[in-house]
Coordinates of C-alpha atoms in Angstrom, one line a residue:
M14 CA 98.1 45.3 86.6
K15 CA 100.5 46.3 83.8
F16 CA 100.0 49.7 81.5
S17 CA 101.8 52.7 81.2
V18 CA 101.3 56.5 81.9
E19 CA 101.6 59.7 79.6
T20 CA 103.9 61.8 79.4
W21 CA 102.7 64.7 78.1
A22 CA 100.5 67.5 80.5
P23 CA 97.0 66.4 80.5
E24 CA 95.9 69.3 79.3
Y25 CA 97.4 68.6 75.8
G26 CA 95.8 65.5 75.5
I27 CA 98.7 63.0 73.5
G28 CA 100.8 62.6 71.1
L29 CA 98.9 59.3 69.6
D30 CA 95.8 58.0 70.6
L31 CA 95.3 54.8 69.1
E32 CA 91.8 54.4 69.8
R33 CA 90.8 58.0 68.6
L34 CA 92.9 58.1 65.1
E35 CA 90.6 59.2 62.2
E36 CA 91.0 57.0 59.0
S37 CA 93.1 58.2 56.1
T38 CA 90.4 59.0 53.2
D39 CA 93.1 60.3 51.4
T40 CA 95.4 56.9 48.9
V41 CA 98.1 55.6 50.8
D42 CA 100.6 53.8 49.3
V43 CA 103.2 51.8 52.1
E44 CA 105.8 50.7 49.3
A45 CA 107.4 53.6 48.3
E46 CA 110.7 52.4 49.8
V47 CA 110.4 48.6 50.5
E48 CA 107.8 46.4 50.0
A49 CA 104.7 46.5 52.5
A50 CA 106.1 42.8 54.2
D51 CA 109.8 44.1 54.6
W52 CA 108.2 46.7 57.4
T53 CA 110.7 47.3 59.6
P54 CA 112.6 50.2 61.5
I55 CA 115.9 51.7 60.0
T56 CA 117.8 53.7 61.2
P57 CA 119.3 56.3 58.9
P58 CA 123.4 56.5 57.6
S59 CA 125.4 58.8 59.9
A60 CA 125.6 62.0 57.8
Q61 CA 126.9 65.7 58.4
L62 CA 123.7 68.0 60.2
P63 CA 122.5 70.8 58.1
E64 CA 124.4 74.5 59.0
C65 CA 120.9 76.4 59.2
V66 CA 117.7 75.3 60.4
V67 CA 114.9 77.7 60.5
F68 CA 111.3 76.7 62.2
V69 CA 108.2 77.9 62.0
D70 CA 105.3 77.6 64.0
G71 CA 101.9 80.1 65.1
V72 CA 100.1 80.5 67.8
R73 CA 96.2 81.2 67.9
R74 CA 93.2 82.8 71.0
I75 CA 90.2 84.3 71.3
D76 CA 90.2 87.6 72.7
V77 CA 86.4 88.1 72.8
R78 CA 83.5 86.6 71.3
I79 CA 80.9 89.5 69.8
W80 CA 77.2 89.8 68.7
I81 CA 77.2 91.7 65.2
S82 CA 74.1 93.7 64.8
D83 CA 72.5 92.8 61.5
G84 CA 69.3 95.2 61.4
E85 CA 66.8 92.3 63.1
L86 CA 69.2 90.4 63.2
V87 CA 71.7 89.5 65.3
R88 CA 74.6 87.4 64.3
A89 CA 77.9 86.0 66.0
G90 CA 81.3 87.1 65.8
V91 CA 84.9 86.0 67.0
C92 CA 87.4 89.0 68.0
A93 CA 90.6 86.5 67.8
S94 CA 95.1 87.0 67.8
V95 CA 97.4 84.8 65.5
A96 CA 101.2 85.5 65.4
A97 CA 103.5 83.4 63.7
G98 CA 107.5 83.6 63.3
A99 CA 109.7 81.6 62.9
V100 CA 113.8 80.5 64.7
R101 CA 116.4 80.2 63.0
C102 CA 119.5 77.8 64.3
T103 CA 122.7 77.4 63.0
R104 CA 125.8 75.2 64.3
S105 CA 126.7 77.9 67.7
E106 CA 123.1 79.5 67.6
A107 CA 119.0 80.3 67.7
H108 CA 117.5 83.0 67.8
V109 CA 113.8 84.7 66.5
V110 CA 114.2 86.0 63.2
D111 CA 110.6 88.4 63.1
V112 CA 107.5 87.9 64.4
A113 CA 104.1 88.8 63.2
V114 CA 100.8 89.8 64.5
M115 CA 97.3 89.6 62.7
R116 CA 93.6 90.3 64.5
G117 CA 90.5 89.6 63.2
V118 CA 86.9 89.6 63.1
Y119 CA 86.1 86.0 62.8
A120 CA 82.1 86.0 61.3
S121 CA 79.8 84.7 58.1
P122 CA 79.5 87.5 55.4
S123 CA 77.3 91.1 56.0
E124 CA 77.5 93.9 55.3
A125 CA 77.0 95.4 59.0
A126 CA 80.5 93.5 59.5
G127 CA 83.3 95.0 59.9
P128 CA 87.0 96.0 61.2
I129 CA 86.5 97.0 64.7
A130 CA 89.1 100.1 65.8
T131 CA 90.6 100.0 69.5
S132 CA 92.9 101.5 71.3
H133 CA 95.5 98.6 71.3
G134 CA 94.9 97.8 67.5
T135 CA 93.0 97.0 64.9
Y136 CA 90.7 93.8 64.3
E137 CA 90.4 93.4 60.5
F138 CA 87.2 91.2 59.3
V139 CA 88.0 88.3 58.0
P140 CA 84.7 86.3 56.3
C141 CA 83.9 83.1 57.0
A142 CA 81.8 80.1 54.7
S143 CA 79.3 80.8 58.0
D144 CA 79.3 81.5 62.1
A145 CA 79.2 77.5 63.1
P146 CA 81.9 77.2 65.5
D147 CA 84.3 74.7 63.1
D148 CA 83.8 77.3 60.3
V149 CA 85.0 80.2 62.7
Y150 CA 88.2 77.9 63.6
N151 CA 89.3 76.9 60.8
G152 CA 88.8 80.9 59.7
I153 CA 91.6 81.0 62.6
H154 CA 93.5 78.6 61.3
E155 CA 93.9 79.3 58.0
Q156 CA 94.7 83.0 58.8
M157 CA 97.7 82.0 61.1
T158 CA 98.7 79.6 58.0
R159 CA 98.7 82.1 55.7
L160 CA 101.2 83.9 58.2
E161 CA 103.6 81.1 59.1
T162 CA 103.5 80.8 55.0
Q163 CA 105.4 84.1 55.3
F164 CA 108.2 83.0 57.5
G165 CA 108.9 79.8 55.3
N166 CA 110.1 80.9 52.5
D167 CA 113.6 80.9 53.7
H168 CA 115.7 79.5 50.6
D169 CA 119.1 80.4 52.3
A170 CA 118.4 77.7 54.9
D171 CA 119.5 74.4 54.4
L172 CA 116.1 72.7 55.9
V173 CA 112.4 75.0 56.9
V174 CA 110.3 72.9 59.5
F175 CA 106.7 73.5 59.5
D176 CA 105.7 73.0 63.0
G177 CA 101.8 71.1 61.2
P178 CA 101.4 69.6 58.3
L179 CA 102.5 71.2 54.9
R180 CA 99.0 72.1 53.9
G181 CA 100.3 73.4 50.9
R182 CA 103.7 75.2 51.7
M183 CA 105.8 74.4 48.7
N184 CA 109.3 75.6 49.7
P185 CA 111.4 73.1 48.3
N186 CA 113.4 72.8 51.2
G187 CA 110.4 72.6 53.5
V188 CA 108.9 69.4 55.7
G189 CA 106.3 69.2 58.1
F190 CA 106.6 68.1 61.6
V191 CA 103.3 66.7 63.2
K192 CA 103.5 65.6 67.1
T193 CA 100.0 64.9 67.3
Q194 CA 98.5 62.2 65.3
H195 CA 94.8 62.5 64.5
V196 CA 94.7 60.7 61.8
Q197 CA 96.1 56.2 61.0
Y198 CA 97.4 56.7 57.3
L199 CA 98.8 52.9 57.8
P200 CA 97.1 49.7 57.9
E201 CA 98.0 47.7 60.7
S202 CA 100.9 45.7 60.1
Q203 CA 102.4 48.6 59.1
Q204 CA 101.2 51.0 61.8
A205 CA 102.7 48.0 64.7
V206 CA 106.2 49.2 63.3
L207 CA 105.8 52.4 65.0
Q208 CA 106.4 51.0 68.6
K209 CA 109.2 48.8 67.7
L210 CA 111.4 51.8 66.9
K211 CA 114.4 52.6 68.8
A212 CA 115.5 56.7 69.6
G213 CA 116.5 58.2 65.7
Q214 CA 115.6 55.3 63.8
R215 CA 112.2 56.1 61.2
T216 CA 109.9 53.8 59.4
P217 CA 110.1 53.2 56.0
V218 CA 108.7 56.5 53.7
F219 CA 105.0 55.8 52.5
L220 CA 103.3 58.5 49.4
I221 CA 100.3 60.0 50.6
G222 CA 97.4 61.3 47.8
G223 CA 94.3 63.1 48.5
R224 CA 92.3 66.7 48.6
G225 CA 95.0 67.3 45.3
F226 CA 98.2 67.5 46.8
T227 CA 100.8 64.7 47.6
R228 CA 103.4 63.8 50.2
W229 CA 105.9 61.9 51.1
S230 CA 105.6 61.3 54.9
W231 CA 107.2 58.7 57.5
Y232 CA 107.1 58.0 61.4
L233 CA 110.2 58.6 63.5
R234 CA 110.9 58.4 67.3
L235 CA 113.2 60.6 68.6
P236 CA 115.3 60.4 72.0
G237 CA 114.0 60.4 75.6
P238 CA 112.4 57.7 78.1
K239 CA 109.8 54.9 76.2
S240 CA 107.2 55.5 78.9
S241 CA 104.4 54.5 76.2
P242 CA 104.9 52.3 73.6
H243 CA 104.9 55.5 71.2
A244 CA 106.6 58.3 73.2
G245 CA 108.6 59.9 71.1
I246 CA 106.7 59.4 67.8
V247 CA 106.3 62.4 65.5
R248 CA 105.0 61.9 61.6
C249 CA 107.4 63.8 59.2
E250 CA 106.4 65.0 55.4
L251 CA 107.8 66.4 52.2
A252 CA 105.9 67.9 48.9
G253 CA 105.6 64.9 46.8
S254 CA 106.4 66.6 44.1
G255 CA 110.1 65.1 43.6
A256 CA 111.2 61.0 43.4
A257 CA 110.9 58.4 45.6
S258 CA 115.2 58.2 46.1
E259 CA 115.4 61.8 46.9
A260 CA 112.2 62.0 49.4
I261 CA 114.2 59.2 50.8
S262 CA 117.8 60.7 51.5
R263 CA 115.9 63.7 52.8
A264 CA 113.5 61.7 55.2
D265 CA 117.3 60.4 56.8
G266 CA 118.9 63.7 57.0
V267 CA 115.5 65.3 58.6
T268 CA 114.9 61.9 61.0
A269 CA 118.9 62.8 61.9
T270 CA 118.7 66.7 62.3
L271 CA 115.6 66.9 64.3
Q272 CA 116.8 64.6 66.8
R273 CA 119.2 66.7 68.4
Y274 CA 116.7 69.6 68.9
A275 CA 114.1 67.4 71.0
S276 CA 113.0 68.7 74.5
E277 CA 113.5 66.9 77.7
P278 CA 110.8 66.5 80.5
H279 CA 112.2 68.3 83.1
K280 CA 112.4 71.4 81.1
D281 CA 108.9 70.9 78.5
T282 CA 105.2 68.9 79.6
R283 CA 105.1 68.0 75.8
A284 CA 108.8 66.3 75.5
P285 CA 110.3 65.1 73.7
Q286 CA 108.2 66.4 70.3
N287 CA 107.8 69.5 71.3
L288 CA 111.5 70.9 69.9
Y289 CA 113.3 73.6 72.4
P290 CA 113.3 76.1 68.9
I291 CA 109.5 75.6 68.6
A292 CA 108.8 76.0 72.4
G293 CA 110.7 79.1 73.0
L294 CA 109.3 80.6 69.7
E295 CA 106.2 79.7 71.1
N296 CA 106.7 81.6 74.2
R297 CA 107.6 84.6 72.1
L298 CA 104.9 84.6 69.8
R299 CA 102.1 84.7 73.1
H300 CA 103.9 87.1 74.6
R301 CA 103.5 89.3 71.3
L302 CA 99.8 88.6 71.4
G303 CA 99.3 90.9 74.4
D304 CA 97.4 90.8 77.6
Q305 CA 94.2 89.2 76.4
Q306 CA 92.2 90.7 80.0
I307 CA 93.5 94.3 78.7
L308 CA 91.9 93.6 74.8
E309 CA 88.8 92.3 75.6
R310 CA 88.8 96.2 77.9
A311 CA 89.6 97.6 74.8
M312 CA 87.1 96.0 72.8
R313 CA 84.4 96.7 75.4
I314 CA 85.2 100.0 75.1
A315 CA 85.1 100.8 71.5
A316 CA 81.7 98.7 71.7
S317 CA 80.6 101.2 73.5
T318 CA 81.5 104.2 72.5

């Protein structure tokens, strides 16, 4: 029996699950760079790497679930902490630029809902569309994105890498770095090109339109053991406001640049997609979130006073 084993740690799922990929509802133009029939792996030409690259990421954590008394009703709420920051990398060093932490009470709008002050900080009230789990999760995620955005405006950087889709962030030097694939944008014949990619190669650039936001996108393979057909595959995206020729040139530069930051399996269980600067930043951000048990205890004390 021939088979392969996913290298990612099981708790993270896998980087690309073909059976669970949702078909995109966006319009996709696969002929932005080459004709559909001519899709093959592309090796970017040699180029000078950027002097300064900034990586932006955020983390989130539910600290405690609460119930909010609203007259005769009881409403569900979630107290969560989110943090975001940036790592500035030059050719000789890398350091965390800054970190921001925000704690919030996420629940549906209500006169009874409001901020909660504890001995370890205040949880500001963040109204959500409803108290349904998906709406609460989206509220937490949107708050994290707002924090990330404030670190993505470093116009002195040659390249700003956002961990995850761009989600409308319009830094002209920004690129979205999607390491886990949930959506299939390509027709099957073009999708098949992904498993042919060698380390350092990319697919042709394609154009994604929909939801009021157009972006250029492509897949690339990072260096590392090819333990499965899609090991090391990530998707990148750029704001779609520029010309195709500019997007193609940037795709070549980004593809070449990201290779040097790929992690290795003996150091990271999500290698190579979890780039070293992002992994280091995530560790710093989780530390800044604070001890969840201490925060929960402070919340219980606040509830009893």
